PDB file of C-alpha atoms in Angstrom:
ATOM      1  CA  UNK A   1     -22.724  19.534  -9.355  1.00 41.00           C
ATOM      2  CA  UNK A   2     -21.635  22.663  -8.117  1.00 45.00           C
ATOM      3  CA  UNK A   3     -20.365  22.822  -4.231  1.00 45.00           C
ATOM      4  CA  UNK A   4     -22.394  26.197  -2.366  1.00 46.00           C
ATOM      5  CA  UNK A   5     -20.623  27.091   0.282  1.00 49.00           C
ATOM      6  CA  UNK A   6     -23.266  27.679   1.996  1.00 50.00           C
ATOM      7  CA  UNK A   7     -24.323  23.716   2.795  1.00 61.00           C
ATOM      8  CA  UNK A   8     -23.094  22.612   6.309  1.00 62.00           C
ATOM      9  CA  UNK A   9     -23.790  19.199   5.544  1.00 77.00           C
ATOM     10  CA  UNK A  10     -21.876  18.982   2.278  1.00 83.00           C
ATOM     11  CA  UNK A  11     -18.905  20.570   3.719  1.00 86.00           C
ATOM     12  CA  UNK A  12     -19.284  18.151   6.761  1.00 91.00           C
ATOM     13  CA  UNK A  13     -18.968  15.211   4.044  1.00 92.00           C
ATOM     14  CA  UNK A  14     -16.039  16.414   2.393  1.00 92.00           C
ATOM     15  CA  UNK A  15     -14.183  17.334   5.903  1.00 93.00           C
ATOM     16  CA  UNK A  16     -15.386  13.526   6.977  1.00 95.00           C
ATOM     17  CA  UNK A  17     -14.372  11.554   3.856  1.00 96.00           C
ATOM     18  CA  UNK A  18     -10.974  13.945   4.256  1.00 95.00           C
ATOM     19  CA  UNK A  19     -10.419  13.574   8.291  1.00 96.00           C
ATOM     20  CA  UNK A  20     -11.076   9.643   7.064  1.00 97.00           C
ATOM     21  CA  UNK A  21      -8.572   9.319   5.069  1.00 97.00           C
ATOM     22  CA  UNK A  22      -5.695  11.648   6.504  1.00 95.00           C
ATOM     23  CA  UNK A  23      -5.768   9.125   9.780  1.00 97.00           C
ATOM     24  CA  UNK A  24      -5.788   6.060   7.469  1.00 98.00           C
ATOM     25  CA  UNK A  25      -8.751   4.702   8.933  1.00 98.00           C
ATOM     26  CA  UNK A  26      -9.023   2.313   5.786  1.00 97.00           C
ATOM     27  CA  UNK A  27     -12.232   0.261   7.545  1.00 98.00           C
ATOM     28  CA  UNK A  28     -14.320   3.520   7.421  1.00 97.00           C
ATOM     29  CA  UNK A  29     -13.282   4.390   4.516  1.00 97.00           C
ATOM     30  CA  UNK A  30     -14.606   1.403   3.271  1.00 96.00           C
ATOM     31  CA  UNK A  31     -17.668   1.529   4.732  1.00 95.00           C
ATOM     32  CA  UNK A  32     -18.029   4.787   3.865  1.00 95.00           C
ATOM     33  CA  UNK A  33     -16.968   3.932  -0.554  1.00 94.00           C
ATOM     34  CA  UNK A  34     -20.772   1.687   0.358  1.00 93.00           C
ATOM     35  CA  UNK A  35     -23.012   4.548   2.027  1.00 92.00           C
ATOM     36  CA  UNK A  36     -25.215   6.557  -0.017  1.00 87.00           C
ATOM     37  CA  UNK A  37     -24.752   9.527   1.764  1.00 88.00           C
ATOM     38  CA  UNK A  38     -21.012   9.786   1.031  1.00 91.00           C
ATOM     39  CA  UNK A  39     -20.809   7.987  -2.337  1.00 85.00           C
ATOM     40  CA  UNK A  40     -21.618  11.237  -4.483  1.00 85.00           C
ATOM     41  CA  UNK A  41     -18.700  12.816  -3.026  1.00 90.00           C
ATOM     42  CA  UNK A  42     -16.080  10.255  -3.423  1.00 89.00           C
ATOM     43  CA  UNK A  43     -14.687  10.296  -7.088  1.00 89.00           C
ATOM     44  CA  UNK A  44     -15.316  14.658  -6.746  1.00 91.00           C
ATOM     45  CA  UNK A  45     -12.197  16.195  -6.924  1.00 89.00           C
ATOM     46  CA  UNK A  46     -12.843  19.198  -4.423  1.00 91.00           C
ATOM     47  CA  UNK A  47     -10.511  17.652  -1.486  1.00 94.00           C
ATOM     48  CA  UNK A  48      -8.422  20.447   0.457  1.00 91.00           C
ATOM     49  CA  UNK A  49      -5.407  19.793   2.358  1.00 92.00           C
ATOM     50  CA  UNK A  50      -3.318  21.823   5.264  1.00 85.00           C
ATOM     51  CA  UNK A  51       0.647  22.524   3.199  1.00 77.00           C
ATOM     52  CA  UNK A  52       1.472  23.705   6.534  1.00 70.00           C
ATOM     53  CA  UNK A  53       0.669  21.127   8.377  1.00 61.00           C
ATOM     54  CA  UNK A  54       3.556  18.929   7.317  1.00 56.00           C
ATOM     55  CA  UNK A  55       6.659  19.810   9.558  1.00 47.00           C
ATOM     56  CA  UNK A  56       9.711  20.734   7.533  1.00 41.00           C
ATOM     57  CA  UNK A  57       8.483  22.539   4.536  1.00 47.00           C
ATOM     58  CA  UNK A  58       9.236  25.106   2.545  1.00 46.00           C
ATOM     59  CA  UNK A  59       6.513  28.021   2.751  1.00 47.00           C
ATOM     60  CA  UNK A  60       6.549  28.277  -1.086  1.00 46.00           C
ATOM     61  CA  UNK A  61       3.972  25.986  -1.955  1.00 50.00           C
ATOM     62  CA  UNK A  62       2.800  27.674  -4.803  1.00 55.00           C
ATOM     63  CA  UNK A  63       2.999  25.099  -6.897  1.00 66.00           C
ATOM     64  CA  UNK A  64       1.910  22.605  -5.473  1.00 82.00           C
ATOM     65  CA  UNK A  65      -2.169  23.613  -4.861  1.00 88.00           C
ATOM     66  CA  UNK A  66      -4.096  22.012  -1.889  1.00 91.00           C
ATOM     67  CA  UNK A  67      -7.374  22.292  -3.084  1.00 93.00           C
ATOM     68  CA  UNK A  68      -9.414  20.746  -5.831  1.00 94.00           C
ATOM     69  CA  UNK A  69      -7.703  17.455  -4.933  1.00 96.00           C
ATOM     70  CA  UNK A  70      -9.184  13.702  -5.180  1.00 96.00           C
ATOM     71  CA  UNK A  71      -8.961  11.831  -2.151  1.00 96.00           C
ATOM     72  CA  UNK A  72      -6.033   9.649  -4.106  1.00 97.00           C
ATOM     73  CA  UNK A  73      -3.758  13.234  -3.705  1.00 97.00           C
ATOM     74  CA  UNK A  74      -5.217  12.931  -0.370  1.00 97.00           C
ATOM     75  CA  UNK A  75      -4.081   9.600   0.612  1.00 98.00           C
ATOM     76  CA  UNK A  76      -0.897   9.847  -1.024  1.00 97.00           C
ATOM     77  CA  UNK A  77       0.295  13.512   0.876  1.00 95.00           C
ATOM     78  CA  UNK A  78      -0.723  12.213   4.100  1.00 96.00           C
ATOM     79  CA  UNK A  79       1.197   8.792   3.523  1.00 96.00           C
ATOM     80  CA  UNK A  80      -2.321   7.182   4.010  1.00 98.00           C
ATOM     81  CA  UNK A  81      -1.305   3.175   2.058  1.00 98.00           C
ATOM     82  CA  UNK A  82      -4.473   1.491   3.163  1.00 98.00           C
ATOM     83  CA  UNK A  83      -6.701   4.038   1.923  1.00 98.00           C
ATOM     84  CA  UNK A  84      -4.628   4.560  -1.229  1.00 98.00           C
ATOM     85  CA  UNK A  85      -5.027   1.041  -2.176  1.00 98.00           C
ATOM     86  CA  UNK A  86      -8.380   1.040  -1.281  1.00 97.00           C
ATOM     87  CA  UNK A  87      -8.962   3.901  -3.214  1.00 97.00           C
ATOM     88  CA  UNK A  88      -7.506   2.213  -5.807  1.00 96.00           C
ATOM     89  CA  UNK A  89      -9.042  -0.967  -5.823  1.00 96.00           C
ATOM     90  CA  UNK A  90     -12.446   1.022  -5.931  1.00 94.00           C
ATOM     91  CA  UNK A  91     -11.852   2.203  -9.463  1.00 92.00           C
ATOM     92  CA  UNK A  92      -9.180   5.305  -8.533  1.00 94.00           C
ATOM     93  CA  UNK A  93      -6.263   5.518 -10.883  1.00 95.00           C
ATOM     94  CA  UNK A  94      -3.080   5.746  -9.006  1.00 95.00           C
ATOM     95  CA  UNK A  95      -2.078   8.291 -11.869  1.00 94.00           C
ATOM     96  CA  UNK A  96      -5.273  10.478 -11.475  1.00 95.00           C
ATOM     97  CA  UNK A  97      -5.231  14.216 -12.246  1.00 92.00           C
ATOM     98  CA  UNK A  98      -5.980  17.060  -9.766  1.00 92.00           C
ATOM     99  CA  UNK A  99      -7.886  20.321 -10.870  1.00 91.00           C
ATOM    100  CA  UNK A 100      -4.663  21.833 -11.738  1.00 87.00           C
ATOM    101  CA  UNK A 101      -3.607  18.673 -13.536  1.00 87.00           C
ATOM    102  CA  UNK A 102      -0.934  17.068 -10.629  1.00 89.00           C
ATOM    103  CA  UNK A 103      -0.838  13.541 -10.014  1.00 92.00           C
ATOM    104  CA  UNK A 104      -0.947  11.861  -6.422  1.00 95.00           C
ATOM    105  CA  UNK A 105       2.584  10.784  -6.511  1.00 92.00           C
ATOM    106  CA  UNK A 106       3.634  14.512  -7.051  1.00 88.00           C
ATOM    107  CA  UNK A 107       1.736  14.970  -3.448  1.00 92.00           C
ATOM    108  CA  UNK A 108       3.321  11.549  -1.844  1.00 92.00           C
ATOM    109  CA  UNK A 109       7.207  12.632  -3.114  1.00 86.00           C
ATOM    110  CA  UNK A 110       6.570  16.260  -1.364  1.00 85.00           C
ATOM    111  CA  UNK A 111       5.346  14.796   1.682  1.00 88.00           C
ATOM    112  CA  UNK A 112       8.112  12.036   2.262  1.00 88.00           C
ATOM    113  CA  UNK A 113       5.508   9.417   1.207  1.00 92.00           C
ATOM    114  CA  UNK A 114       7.802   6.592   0.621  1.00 91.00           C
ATOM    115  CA  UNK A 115       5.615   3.714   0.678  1.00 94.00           C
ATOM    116  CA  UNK A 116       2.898   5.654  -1.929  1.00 96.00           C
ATOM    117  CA  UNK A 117       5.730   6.288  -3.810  1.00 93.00           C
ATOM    118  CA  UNK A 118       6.935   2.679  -3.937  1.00 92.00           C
ATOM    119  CA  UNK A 119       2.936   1.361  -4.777  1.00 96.00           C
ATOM    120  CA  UNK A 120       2.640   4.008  -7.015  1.00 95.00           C
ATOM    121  CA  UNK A 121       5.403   2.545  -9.057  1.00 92.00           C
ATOM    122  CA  UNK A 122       4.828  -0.918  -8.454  1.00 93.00           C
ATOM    123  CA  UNK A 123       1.865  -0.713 -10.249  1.00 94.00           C
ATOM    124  CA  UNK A 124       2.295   2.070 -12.135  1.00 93.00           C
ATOM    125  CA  UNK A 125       5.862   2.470 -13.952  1.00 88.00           C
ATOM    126  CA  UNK A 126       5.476   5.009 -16.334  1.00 87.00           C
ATOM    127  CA  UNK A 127       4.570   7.384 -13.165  1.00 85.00           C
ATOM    128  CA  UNK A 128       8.907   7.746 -12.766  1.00 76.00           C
ATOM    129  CA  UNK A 129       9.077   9.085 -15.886  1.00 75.00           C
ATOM    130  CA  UNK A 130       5.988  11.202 -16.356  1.00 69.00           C
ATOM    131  CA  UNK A 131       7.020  14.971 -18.121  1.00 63.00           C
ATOM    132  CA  UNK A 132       6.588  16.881 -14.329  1.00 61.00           C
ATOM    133  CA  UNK A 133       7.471  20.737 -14.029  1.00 61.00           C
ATOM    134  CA  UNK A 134      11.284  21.445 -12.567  1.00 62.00           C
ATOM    135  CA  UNK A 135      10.049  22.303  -9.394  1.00 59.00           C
ATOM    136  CA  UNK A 136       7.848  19.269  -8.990  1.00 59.00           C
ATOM    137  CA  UNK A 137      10.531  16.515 -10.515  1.00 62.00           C
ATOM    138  CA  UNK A 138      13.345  17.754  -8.123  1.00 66.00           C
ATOM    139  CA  UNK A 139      10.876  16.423  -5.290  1.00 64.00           C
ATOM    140  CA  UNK A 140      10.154  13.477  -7.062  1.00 64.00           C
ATOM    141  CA  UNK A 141      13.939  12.598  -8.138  1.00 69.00           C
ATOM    142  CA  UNK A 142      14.981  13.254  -4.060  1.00 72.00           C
ATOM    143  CA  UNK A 143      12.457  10.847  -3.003  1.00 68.00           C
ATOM    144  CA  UNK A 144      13.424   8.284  -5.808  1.00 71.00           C
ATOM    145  CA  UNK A 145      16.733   8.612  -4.665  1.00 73.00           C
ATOM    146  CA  UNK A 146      16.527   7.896  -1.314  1.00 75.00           C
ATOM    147  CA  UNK A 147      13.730   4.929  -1.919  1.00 68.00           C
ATOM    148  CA  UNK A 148      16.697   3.310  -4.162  1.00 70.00           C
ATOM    149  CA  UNK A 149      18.612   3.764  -1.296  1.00 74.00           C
ATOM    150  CA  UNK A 150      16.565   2.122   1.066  1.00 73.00           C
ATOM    151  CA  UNK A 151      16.353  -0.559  -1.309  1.00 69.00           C
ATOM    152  CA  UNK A 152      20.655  -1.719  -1.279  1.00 64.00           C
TER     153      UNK A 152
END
């Protein structure tokens, strides 16, 4: 299925499903996982998210892309739990791929995500030690660090 542009309605879906699950609102996302007239869009992975939106960041984001994104890279840069697990209990894999082959917890670690970051590797492991680029593992070794801190 290609996306046009040019369909209001399809766009609308894709900003709803996104707006959905960058508040958390984990009950409508569920009900929404059920209706017909979101369901084709779910598993796409043509999510976009706002880089700049997140206070504190670095205005080099290139690389780390924010669109072509499934709505687990979603959940996990806007620290969304409830609709991560959700997601995840609805056939997601917490170590899903993007477009430009990035996993969710590569989002969660550069958004301060500590809690996706701790699910992520509760159920998940391998996802510490997964072969990330330099840029993208310093992110990911910060955040480990200070979720072993929190931890003592």
């Amino acid at each position: 299925m290609n996306r046009q542009k040019d369909d209001p309605s399809e766009d609308s879906n894709f900003r709803a499903l996104t707006t959905t699950v960058m508040f958390n609102d984990f009950e409508k996302l569920e009900s929404m996982i059920k209706s017909a007239q979101f369901s084709r869009y779910i598993k796409l992975i043509r999510f976009s998210i706002n880089l700049d939106g997140k206070e504190n960041r670095s205005k080099n984001h290139s690389f780390l892309p924010s669109d072509n994104l499934s709505l687990m890279h979603v959940a996990a840069f806007y620290d969304a739990l409830e609709c991560f697990i959700i997601l995840s209990q609805n056939g997601f894999q917490v170590d899903c791929q993007s477009a430009d082959s990035l996993h969710p917890i590569q989002y969660a670690c550069y958004s301060d995500a500590v809690e996706i970051v701790s699910y992520i590797l509760q159920v998940k492991p391998s996802e510490a030690t997964f072969n990330f680029s330099d840029k993208v593992f310093i992110y990911l070794f910060i955040i480990l660090f200070i979720y072993a801190r929190l931890l003592d």
